[in-house]
Coordinates of C-alpha atoms in Angstrom, one line a residue:
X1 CA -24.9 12.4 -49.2
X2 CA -24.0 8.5 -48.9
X3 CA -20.9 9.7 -48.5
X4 CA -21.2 11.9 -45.7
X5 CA -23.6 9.1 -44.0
X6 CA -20.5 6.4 -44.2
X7 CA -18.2 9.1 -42.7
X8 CA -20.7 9.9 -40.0
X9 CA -20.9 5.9 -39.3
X10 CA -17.6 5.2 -39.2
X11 CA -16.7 8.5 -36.8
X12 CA -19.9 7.5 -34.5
X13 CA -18.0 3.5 -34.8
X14 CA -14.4 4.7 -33.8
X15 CA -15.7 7.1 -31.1
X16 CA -17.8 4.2 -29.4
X17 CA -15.0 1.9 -29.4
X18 CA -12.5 4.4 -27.7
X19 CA -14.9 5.2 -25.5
X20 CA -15.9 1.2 -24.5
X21 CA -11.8 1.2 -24.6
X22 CA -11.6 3.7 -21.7
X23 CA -14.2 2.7 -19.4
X24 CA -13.1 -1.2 -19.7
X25 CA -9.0 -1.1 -19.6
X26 CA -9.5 -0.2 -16.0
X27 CA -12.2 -2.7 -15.1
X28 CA -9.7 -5.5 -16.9
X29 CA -6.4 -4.3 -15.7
X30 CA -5.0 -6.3 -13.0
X31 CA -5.4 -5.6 -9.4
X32 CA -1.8 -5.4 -8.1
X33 CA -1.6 -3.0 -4.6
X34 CA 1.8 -1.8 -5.8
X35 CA 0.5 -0.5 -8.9
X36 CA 0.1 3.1 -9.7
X37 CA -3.3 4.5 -8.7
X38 CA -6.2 5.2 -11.3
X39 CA -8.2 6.8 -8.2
X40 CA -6.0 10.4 -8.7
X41 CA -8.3 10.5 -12.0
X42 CA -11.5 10.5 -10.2
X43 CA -10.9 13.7 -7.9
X44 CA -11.7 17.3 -9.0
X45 CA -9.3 19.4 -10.2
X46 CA -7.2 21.7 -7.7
X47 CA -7.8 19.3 -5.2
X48 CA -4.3 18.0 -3.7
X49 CA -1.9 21.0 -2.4
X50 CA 1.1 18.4 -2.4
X51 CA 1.9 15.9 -4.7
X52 CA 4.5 12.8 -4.4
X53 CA 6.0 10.6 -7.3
X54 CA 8.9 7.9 -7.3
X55 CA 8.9 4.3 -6.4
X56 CA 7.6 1.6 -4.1
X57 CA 9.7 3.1 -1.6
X58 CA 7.8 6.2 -1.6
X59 CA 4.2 4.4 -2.3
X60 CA 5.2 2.7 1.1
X61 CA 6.6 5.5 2.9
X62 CA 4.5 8.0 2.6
X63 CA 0.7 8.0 4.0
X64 CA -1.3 11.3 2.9
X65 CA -4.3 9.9 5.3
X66 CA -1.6 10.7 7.7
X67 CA -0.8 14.2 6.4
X68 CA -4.1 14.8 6.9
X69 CA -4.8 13.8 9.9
X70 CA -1.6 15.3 12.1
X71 CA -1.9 18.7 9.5
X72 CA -4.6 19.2 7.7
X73 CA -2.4 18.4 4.5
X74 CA -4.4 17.6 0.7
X75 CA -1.9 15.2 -0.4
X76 CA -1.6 11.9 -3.1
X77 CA 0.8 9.9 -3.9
X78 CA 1.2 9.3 -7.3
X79 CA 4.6 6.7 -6.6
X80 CA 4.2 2.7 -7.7
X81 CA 6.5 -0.2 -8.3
X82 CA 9.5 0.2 -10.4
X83 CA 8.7 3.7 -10.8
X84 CA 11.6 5.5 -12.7
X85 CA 12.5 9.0 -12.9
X86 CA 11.3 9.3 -16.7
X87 CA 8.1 8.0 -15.4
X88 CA 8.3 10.4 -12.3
X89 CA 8.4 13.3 -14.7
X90 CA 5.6 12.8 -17.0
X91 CA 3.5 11.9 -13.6
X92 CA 5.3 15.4 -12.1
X93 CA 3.9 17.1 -15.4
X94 CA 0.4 15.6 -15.1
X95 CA 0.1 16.8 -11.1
X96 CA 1.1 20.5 -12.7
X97 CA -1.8 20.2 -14.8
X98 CA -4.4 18.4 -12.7
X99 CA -3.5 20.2 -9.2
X100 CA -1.2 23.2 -9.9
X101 CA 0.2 22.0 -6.5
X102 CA 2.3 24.0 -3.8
X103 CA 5.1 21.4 -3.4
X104 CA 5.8 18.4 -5.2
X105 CA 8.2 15.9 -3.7
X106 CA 10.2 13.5 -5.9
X107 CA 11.7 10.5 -4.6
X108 CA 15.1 9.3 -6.4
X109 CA 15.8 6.2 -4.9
X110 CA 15.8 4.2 -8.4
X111 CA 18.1 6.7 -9.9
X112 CA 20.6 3.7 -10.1
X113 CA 19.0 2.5 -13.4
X114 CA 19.7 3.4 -16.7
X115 CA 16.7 2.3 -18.4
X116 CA 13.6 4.9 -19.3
X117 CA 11.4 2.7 -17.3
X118 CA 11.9 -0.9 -15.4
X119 CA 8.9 -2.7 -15.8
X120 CA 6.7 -2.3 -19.2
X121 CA 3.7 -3.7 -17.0
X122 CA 4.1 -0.5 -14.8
X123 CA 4.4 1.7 -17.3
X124 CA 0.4 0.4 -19.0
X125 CA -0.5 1.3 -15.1
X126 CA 0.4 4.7 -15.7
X127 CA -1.0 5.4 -19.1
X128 CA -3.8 3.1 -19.0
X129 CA -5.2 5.4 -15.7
X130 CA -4.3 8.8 -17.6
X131 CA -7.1 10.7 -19.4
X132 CA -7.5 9.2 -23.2
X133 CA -6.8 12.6 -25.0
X134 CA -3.9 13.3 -22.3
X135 CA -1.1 15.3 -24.2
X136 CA 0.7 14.4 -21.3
X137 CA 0.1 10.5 -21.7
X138 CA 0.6 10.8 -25.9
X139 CA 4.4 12.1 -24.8
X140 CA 5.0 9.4 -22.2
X141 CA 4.3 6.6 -24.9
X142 CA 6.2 8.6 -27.6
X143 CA 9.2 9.4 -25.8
X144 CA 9.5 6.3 -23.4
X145 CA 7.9 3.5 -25.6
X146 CA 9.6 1.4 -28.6
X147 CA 7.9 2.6 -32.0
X148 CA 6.5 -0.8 -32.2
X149 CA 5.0 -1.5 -29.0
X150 CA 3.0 2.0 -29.2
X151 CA -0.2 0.7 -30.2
X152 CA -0.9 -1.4 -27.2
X153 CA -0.3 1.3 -25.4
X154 CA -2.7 3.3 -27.2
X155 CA -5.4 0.8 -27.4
X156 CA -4.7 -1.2 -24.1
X157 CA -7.9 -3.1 -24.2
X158 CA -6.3 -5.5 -26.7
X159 CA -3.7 -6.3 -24.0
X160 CA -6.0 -7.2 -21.5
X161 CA -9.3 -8.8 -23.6
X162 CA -8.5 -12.2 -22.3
X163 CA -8.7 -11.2 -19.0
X164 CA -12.7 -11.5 -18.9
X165 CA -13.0 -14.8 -17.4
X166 CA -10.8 -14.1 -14.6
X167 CA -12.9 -11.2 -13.6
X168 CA -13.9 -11.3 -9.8
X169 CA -16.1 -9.2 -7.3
X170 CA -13.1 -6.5 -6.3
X171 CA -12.7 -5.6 -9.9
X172 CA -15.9 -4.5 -9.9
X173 CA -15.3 -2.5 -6.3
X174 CA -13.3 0.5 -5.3
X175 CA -9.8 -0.2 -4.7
X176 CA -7.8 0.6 -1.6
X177 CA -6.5 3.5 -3.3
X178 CA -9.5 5.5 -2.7
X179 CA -8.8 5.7 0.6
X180 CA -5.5 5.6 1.2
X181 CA -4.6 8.4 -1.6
X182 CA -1.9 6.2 -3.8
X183 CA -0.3 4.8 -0.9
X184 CA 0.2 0.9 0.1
X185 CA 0.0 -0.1 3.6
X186 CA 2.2 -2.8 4.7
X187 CA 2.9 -3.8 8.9
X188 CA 5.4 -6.7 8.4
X189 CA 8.3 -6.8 10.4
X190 CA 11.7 -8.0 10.2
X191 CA 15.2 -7.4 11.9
X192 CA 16.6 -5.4 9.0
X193 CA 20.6 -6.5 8.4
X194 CA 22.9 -3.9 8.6
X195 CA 24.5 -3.2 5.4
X196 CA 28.0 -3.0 4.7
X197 CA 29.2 0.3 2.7
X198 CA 31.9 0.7 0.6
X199 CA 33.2 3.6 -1.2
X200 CA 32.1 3.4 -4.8
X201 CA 33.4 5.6 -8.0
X202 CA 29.9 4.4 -10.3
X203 CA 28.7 7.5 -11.9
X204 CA 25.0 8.6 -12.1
X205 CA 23.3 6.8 -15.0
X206 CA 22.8 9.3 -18.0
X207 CA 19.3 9.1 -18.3
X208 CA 18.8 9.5 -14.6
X209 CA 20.7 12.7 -14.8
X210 CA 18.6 14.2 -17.6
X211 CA 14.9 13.2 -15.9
X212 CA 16.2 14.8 -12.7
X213 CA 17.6 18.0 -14.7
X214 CA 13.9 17.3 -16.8
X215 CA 11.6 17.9 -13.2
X216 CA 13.5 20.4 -11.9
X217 CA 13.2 22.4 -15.0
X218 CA 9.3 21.2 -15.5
X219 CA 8.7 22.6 -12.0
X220 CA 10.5 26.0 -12.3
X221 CA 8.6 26.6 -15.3
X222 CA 5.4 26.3 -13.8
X223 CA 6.7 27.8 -10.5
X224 CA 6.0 24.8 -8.4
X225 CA 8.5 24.1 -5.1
X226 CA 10.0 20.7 -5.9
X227 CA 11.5 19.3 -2.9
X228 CA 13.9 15.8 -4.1
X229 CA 14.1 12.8 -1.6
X230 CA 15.8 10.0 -1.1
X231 CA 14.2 7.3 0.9
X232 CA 15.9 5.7 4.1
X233 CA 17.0 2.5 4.1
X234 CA 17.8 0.3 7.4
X235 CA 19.5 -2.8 6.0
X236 CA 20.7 -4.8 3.3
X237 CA 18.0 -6.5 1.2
X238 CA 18.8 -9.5 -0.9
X239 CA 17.1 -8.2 -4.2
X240 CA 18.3 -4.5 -4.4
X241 CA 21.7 -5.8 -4.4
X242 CA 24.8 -3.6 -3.0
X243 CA 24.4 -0.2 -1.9
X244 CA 27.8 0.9 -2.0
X245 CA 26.8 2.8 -5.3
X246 CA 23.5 4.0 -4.1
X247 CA 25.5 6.4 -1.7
X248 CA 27.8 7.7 -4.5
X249 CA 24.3 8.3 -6.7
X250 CA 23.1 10.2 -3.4
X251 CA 26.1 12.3 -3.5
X252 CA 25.9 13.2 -6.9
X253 CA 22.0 14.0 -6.8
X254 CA 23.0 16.3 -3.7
X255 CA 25.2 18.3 -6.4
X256 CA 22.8 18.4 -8.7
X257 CA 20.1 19.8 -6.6
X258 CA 22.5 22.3 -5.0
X259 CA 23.7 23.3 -8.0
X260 CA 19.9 24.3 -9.1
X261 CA 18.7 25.3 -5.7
X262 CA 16.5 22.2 -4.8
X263 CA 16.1 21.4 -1.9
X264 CA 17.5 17.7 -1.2
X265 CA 16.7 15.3 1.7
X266 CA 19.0 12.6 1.5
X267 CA 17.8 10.0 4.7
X268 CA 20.2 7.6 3.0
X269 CA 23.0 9.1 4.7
X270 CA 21.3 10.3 7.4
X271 CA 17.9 9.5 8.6
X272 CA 18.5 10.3 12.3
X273 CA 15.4 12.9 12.6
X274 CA 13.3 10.2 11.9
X275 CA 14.0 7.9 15.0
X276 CA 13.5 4.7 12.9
X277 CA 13.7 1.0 14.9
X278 CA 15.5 -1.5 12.5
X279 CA 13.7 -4.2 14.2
X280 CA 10.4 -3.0 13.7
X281 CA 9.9 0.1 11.1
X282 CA 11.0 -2.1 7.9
X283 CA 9.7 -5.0 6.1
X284 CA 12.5 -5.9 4.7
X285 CA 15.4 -3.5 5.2
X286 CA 14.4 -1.2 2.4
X287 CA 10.7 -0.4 2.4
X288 CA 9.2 1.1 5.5
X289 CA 6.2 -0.2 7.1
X290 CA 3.2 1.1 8.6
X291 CA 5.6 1.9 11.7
X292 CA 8.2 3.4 9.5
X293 CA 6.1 5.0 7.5
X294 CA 4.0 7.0 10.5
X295 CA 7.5 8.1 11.3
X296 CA 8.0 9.5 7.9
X297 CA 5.0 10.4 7.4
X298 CA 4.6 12.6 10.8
X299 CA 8.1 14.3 9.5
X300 CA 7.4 15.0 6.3
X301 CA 4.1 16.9 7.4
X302 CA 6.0 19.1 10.0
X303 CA 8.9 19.8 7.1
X304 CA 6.0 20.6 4.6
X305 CA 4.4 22.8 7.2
X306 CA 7.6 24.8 8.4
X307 CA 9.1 25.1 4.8
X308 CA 6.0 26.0 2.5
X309 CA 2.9 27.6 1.8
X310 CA 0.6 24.4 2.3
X311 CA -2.9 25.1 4.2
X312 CA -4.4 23.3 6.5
X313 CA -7.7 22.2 5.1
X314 CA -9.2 20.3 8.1
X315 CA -11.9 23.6 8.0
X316 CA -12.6 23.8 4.8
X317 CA -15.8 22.4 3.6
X318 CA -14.0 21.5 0.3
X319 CA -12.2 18.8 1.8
X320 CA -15.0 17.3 4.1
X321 CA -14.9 14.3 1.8
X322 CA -11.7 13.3 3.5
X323 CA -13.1 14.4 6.8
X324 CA -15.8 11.4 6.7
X325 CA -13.3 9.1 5.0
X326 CA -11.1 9.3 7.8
X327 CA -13.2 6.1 9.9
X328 CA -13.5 4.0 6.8
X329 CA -9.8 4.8 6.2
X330 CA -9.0 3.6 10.3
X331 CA -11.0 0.6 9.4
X332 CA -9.0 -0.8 6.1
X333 CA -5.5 0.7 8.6
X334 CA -6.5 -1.9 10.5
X335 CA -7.3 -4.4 8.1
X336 CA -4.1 -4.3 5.7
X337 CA -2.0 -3.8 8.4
X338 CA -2.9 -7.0 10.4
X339 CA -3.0 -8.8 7.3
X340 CA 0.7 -8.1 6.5
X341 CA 2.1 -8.6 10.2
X342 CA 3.9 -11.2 10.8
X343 CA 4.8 -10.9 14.1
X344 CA 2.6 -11.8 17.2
X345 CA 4.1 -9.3 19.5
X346 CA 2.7 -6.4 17.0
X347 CA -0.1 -8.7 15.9
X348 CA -1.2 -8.8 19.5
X349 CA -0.5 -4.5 19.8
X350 CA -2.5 -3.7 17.1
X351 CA -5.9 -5.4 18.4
X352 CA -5.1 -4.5 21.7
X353 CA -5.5 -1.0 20.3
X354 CA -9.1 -1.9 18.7
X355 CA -10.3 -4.3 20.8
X356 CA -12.7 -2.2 22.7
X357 CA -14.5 -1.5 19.2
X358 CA -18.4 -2.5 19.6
X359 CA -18.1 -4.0 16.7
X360 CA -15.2 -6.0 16.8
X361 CA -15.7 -9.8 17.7
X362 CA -12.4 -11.8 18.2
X363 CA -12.1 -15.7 18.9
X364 CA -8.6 -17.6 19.5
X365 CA -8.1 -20.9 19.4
X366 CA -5.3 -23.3 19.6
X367 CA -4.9 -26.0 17.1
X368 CA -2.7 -29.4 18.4
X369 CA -1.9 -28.0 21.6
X370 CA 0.3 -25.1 22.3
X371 CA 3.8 -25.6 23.6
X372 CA 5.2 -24.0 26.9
X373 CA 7.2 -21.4 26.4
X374 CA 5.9 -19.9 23.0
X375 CA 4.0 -17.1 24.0
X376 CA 6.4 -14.8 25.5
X377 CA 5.8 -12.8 29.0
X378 CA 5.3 -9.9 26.7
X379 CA 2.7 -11.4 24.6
X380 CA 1.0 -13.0 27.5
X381 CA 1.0 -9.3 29.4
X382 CA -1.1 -8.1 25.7
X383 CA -3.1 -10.9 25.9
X384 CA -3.9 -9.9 29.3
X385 CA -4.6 -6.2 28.1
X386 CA -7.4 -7.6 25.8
X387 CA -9.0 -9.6 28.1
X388 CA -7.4 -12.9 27.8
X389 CA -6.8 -14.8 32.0
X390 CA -5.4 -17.9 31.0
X391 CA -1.6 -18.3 31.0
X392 CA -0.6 -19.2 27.6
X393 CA 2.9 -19.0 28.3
X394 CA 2.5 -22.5 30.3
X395 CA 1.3 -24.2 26.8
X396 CA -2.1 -25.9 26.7
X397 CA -3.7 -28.6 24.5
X398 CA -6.6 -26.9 23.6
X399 CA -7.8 -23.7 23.9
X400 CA -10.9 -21.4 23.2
X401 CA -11.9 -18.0 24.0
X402 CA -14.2 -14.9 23.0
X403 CA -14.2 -11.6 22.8
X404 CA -16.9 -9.4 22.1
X405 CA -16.4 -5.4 21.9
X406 CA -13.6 -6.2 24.6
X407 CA -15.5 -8.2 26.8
X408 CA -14.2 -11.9 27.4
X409 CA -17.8 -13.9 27.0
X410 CA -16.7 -17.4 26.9
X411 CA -13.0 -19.1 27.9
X412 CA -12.1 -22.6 28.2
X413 CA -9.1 -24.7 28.3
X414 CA -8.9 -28.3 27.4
X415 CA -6.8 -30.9 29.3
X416 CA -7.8 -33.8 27.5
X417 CA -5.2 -34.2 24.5
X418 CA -7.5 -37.0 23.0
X419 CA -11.0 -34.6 22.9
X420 CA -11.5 -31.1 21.3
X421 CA -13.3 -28.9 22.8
X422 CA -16.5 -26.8 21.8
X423 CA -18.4 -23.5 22.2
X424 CA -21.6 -23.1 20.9
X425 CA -23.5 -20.0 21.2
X426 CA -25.0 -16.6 20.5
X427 CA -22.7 -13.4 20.5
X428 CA -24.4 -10.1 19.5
X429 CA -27.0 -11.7 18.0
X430 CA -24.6 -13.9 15.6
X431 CA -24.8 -17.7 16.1
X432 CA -21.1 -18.7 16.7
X433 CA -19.8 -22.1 16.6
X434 CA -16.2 -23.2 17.8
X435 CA -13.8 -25.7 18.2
X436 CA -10.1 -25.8 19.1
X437 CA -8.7 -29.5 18.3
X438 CA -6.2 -31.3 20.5
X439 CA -2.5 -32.6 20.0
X440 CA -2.2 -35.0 16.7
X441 CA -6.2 -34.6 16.0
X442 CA -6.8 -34.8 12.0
X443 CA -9.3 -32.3 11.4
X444 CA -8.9 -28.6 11.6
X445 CA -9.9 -26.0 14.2
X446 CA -13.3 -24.3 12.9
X447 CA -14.4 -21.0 14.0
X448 CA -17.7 -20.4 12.7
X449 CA -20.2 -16.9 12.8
X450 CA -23.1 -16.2 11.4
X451 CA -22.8 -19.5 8.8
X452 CA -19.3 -18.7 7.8
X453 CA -16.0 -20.5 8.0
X454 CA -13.3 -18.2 9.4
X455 CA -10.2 -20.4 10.9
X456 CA -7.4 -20.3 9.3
X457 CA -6.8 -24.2 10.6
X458 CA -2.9 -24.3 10.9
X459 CA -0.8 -25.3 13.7
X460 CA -0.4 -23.5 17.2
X461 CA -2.4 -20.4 17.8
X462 CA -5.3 -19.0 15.4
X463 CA -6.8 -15.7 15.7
X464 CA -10.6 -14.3 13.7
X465 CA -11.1 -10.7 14.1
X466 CA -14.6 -10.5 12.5
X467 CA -16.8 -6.9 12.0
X468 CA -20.1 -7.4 13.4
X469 CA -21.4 -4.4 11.8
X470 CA -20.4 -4.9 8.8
X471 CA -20.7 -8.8 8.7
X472 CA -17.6 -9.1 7.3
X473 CA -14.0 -11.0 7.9
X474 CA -11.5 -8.4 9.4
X475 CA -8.4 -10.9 9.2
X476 CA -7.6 -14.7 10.2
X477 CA -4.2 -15.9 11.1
X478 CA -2.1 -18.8 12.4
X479 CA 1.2 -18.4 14.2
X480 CA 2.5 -21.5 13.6
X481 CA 5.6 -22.0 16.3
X482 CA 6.8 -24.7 14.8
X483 CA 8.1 -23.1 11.4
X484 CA 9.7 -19.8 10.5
X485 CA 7.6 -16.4 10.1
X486 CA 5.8 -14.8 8.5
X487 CA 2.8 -16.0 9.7
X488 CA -0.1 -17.7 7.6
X489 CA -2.9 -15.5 6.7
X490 CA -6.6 -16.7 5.4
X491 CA -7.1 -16.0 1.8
X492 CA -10.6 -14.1 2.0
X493 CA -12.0 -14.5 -1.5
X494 CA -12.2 -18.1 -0.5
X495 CA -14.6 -17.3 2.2
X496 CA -16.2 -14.2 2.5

């Protein structure tokens, strides 16, 4: 009887702690956007008709919010960081069993590396997020994992214990992935720089050749439509190195996949049909941004439509959850995307596309005068668009105006280089306190509502988009002329 009491003890003991283990990995893990997304876990089964997998490339090129709003598509993206095909095909296998989807699309673009996976860190993200008892998650660790690193995988709490004291309020919050559906919204710009391509004779890495041979099997199986990808690229980026073999890998992917009657859309040798801008769709020659990835996006929908089986769900009362996500979605659009642009010109595009918003309040300033010259004709034309009648393109010392659900309430330009100037008032309801500083002055501009401090303070022009409704910071920026991009966003833990 004792006997059976200890047993019962120490069974009730172990289950506790891997069920403590489960519920807190997640809450310690580290918040990186370009990890892979725990949210997928949270949906019912059978909910997501297609399913993606493969690296940052695909995380950022891909937008299922997108999907669903042009088609009516039920779609996640299960890609992240560093994501390689070994890791692609246990993620491939969990979709099967989660979703039973109607298409899963695979993107290859890592299939350059030889390794099982790239980044150990990644790898926790993945089987940290999976189901405890996965079968799925115990052959991932088995078969990609050194025998003596298993058991942080299998009890990952150790790994992150010490994290406890860094704890902060987003870790106890939803993360963006809830709304977005696995994908990571980015709206930098740059000129991507056109990449020289030579003819190559490297050879498909091994491994690479298996997991692709691996998914294609795994999805005839279970009679699932794979479709294979291989993301655009627009230019040369430093840290991916040469992509003279990246074509030849391409090539020989196209064999495989014709060779097993896969459908293969290779946009590294041709991405024509997807009318992408090299000076604005990429943020850094090889991952699209939110421009690039509408374009994507919008073509991937119509090619999933044409080519497959996939419903349109928009009627469906199953799927009104996404149906009232769909403004709380527009909203955190707007927020990631002008907190990752780095240009004014687009800056300056994507309020003028919300300004009208009731709930939008918007104040720019100028901090130690504003040269002639910096604001282009084509920046002073948005400006005008949102409300803005001074000339900025003439330069100023100091400057102040407000905007409030797209009506200009206040507007005033200093002359006096030795004086800041100041706007006090109330806006909505909300007390608001400005002031734009002059040439040389000390002190910082400050752009105050409700009892917070919003300016970003740096050099040249500053910009506070701030939601009214929900009394919260949208984005703060400084376009500094006077130094290189991208521009300086305000860090919003430190004042929210």
């Amino acid at each position: 009887m004792k006997k059976r009491t200890a047993i019962l003890r120490i069974t009730f003991f172990l289950a506790v702690v891997l069920v403590l283990n489960g519920l807190l990995t997640g809450l310690f893990q580290t918040k990186d956007k370009e990890e892979f997304s725990a949210e997928y876990y949270n949906f019912p089964r059978d909910t997501f008709d297609v399913v993606f997998a493969g690296p940052s490339v695909s995380m950022e090129g891909i937008y299922p919010m997108n999907l669903w709003d042009e088609y009516g598509i039920a779609s996640y993206n299960l890609s992240c960081g560093n994501q390689s095909l070994a890791c692609s095909y246990y993620l491939v296998k969990e979709a099967i069993r989660k979703d039973s989807p109607d298409v899963v699309v695979v993107d290859t673009f890592y299939c350059g590396y030889s390794d099982l996976y790239l980044d150990k860190d990644k790898v926790h993200m993945i089987t940290d997020s999976m189901p405890f008892w996965s079968r799925t998650r115990a052959q991932m660790i088995r078969d990609l994992i050194p025998q003596e690193q298993r058991l942080e995988f299998w009890l990952p709490l150790d790994l992150f214990h010490s994290r406890w004291k860094d704890l902060k309020k987003q870790d106890f919050e939803a993360e963006d992935a809830r709304l977005t559906l696995g994908a990571y919204i980015r709206a930098r710009s740059v000129q991507a720089v056109p990449a020289e391509v030579k003819e190559s004779d490297a050879e498909l890495p091994e491994n690479s050749r298996i997991y692709i041979e691996k998914i294609i099997r795994l999805c005839r199986e279970n009679n699932v439509p794979l479709v294979l990808t291989m993301m655009p690229v627009q230019g040369q980026a430093a840290w991916f190195g040469s992509l003279d073999s990246q074509f030849r890998y391409a090539s020989e992917i196209q064999e495989i996949a014709d060779s097993n009657g896969v459908p293969y859309l290779d946009f590294l040798h041709d991405d024509s049909m997807l009318h992408l801008d090299p000076a604005k769709d990429t943020r850094d020659g090889i991952h699209l941004n939110i421009y690039g990835a509408a374009k994507m996006s919008s073509w991937m929908g119509q090619y999933l439509r044409t080519n497959y089986n996939v419903p349109d769900r928009r009627q469906d009362p199953k799927y009104q959850f996404l149906q009232t996500r769909e403004a709380e979605y527009h909203r955190l659009f707007i927020q990631r995307s002008l907190e990752s642009t780095n240009r004014l010109e687009y800056y300056l595009d994507l309020v003028h596309g919300e300004i009208s918003s009731p709930d939008w309040l918007v104040v720019i300033t100028t901090q130690n005068a504003l040269p002639s010259g910096q604001i282009t004709s084509a920046e002073q034309d948005t400006l005008e668009q949102i409300g803005i009648r001074a000339d900025l393109t003439a330069g100023c010392s100091e400057y102040i105006a407000v905007l409030d659900g797209g009506e200009l309430v206040h507007e005033e330009t200093g002359h006096n280089e030795m004086s800041p100037i100041r706007y006090e008032g109330t806006v909505s309801g909300l007390p608001v306190e400005i002031v734009s500083q002059p040439d040389y002055a000390t002190d910082p501009d400050s752009v105050r509502i409700n009892d917070g401090e919003y300016a970003q303070g740096g050099h040249g022009l500053n910009i506070v988009v701030y939601d009214k409704k929900a009394g919260k910071l949208i984005d703060s920026v400084s376009f500094d002329f006077a130094r290189e991009e991208p521009a300086e966003h305000v860090v919003k833990a430190s004042i929210e």
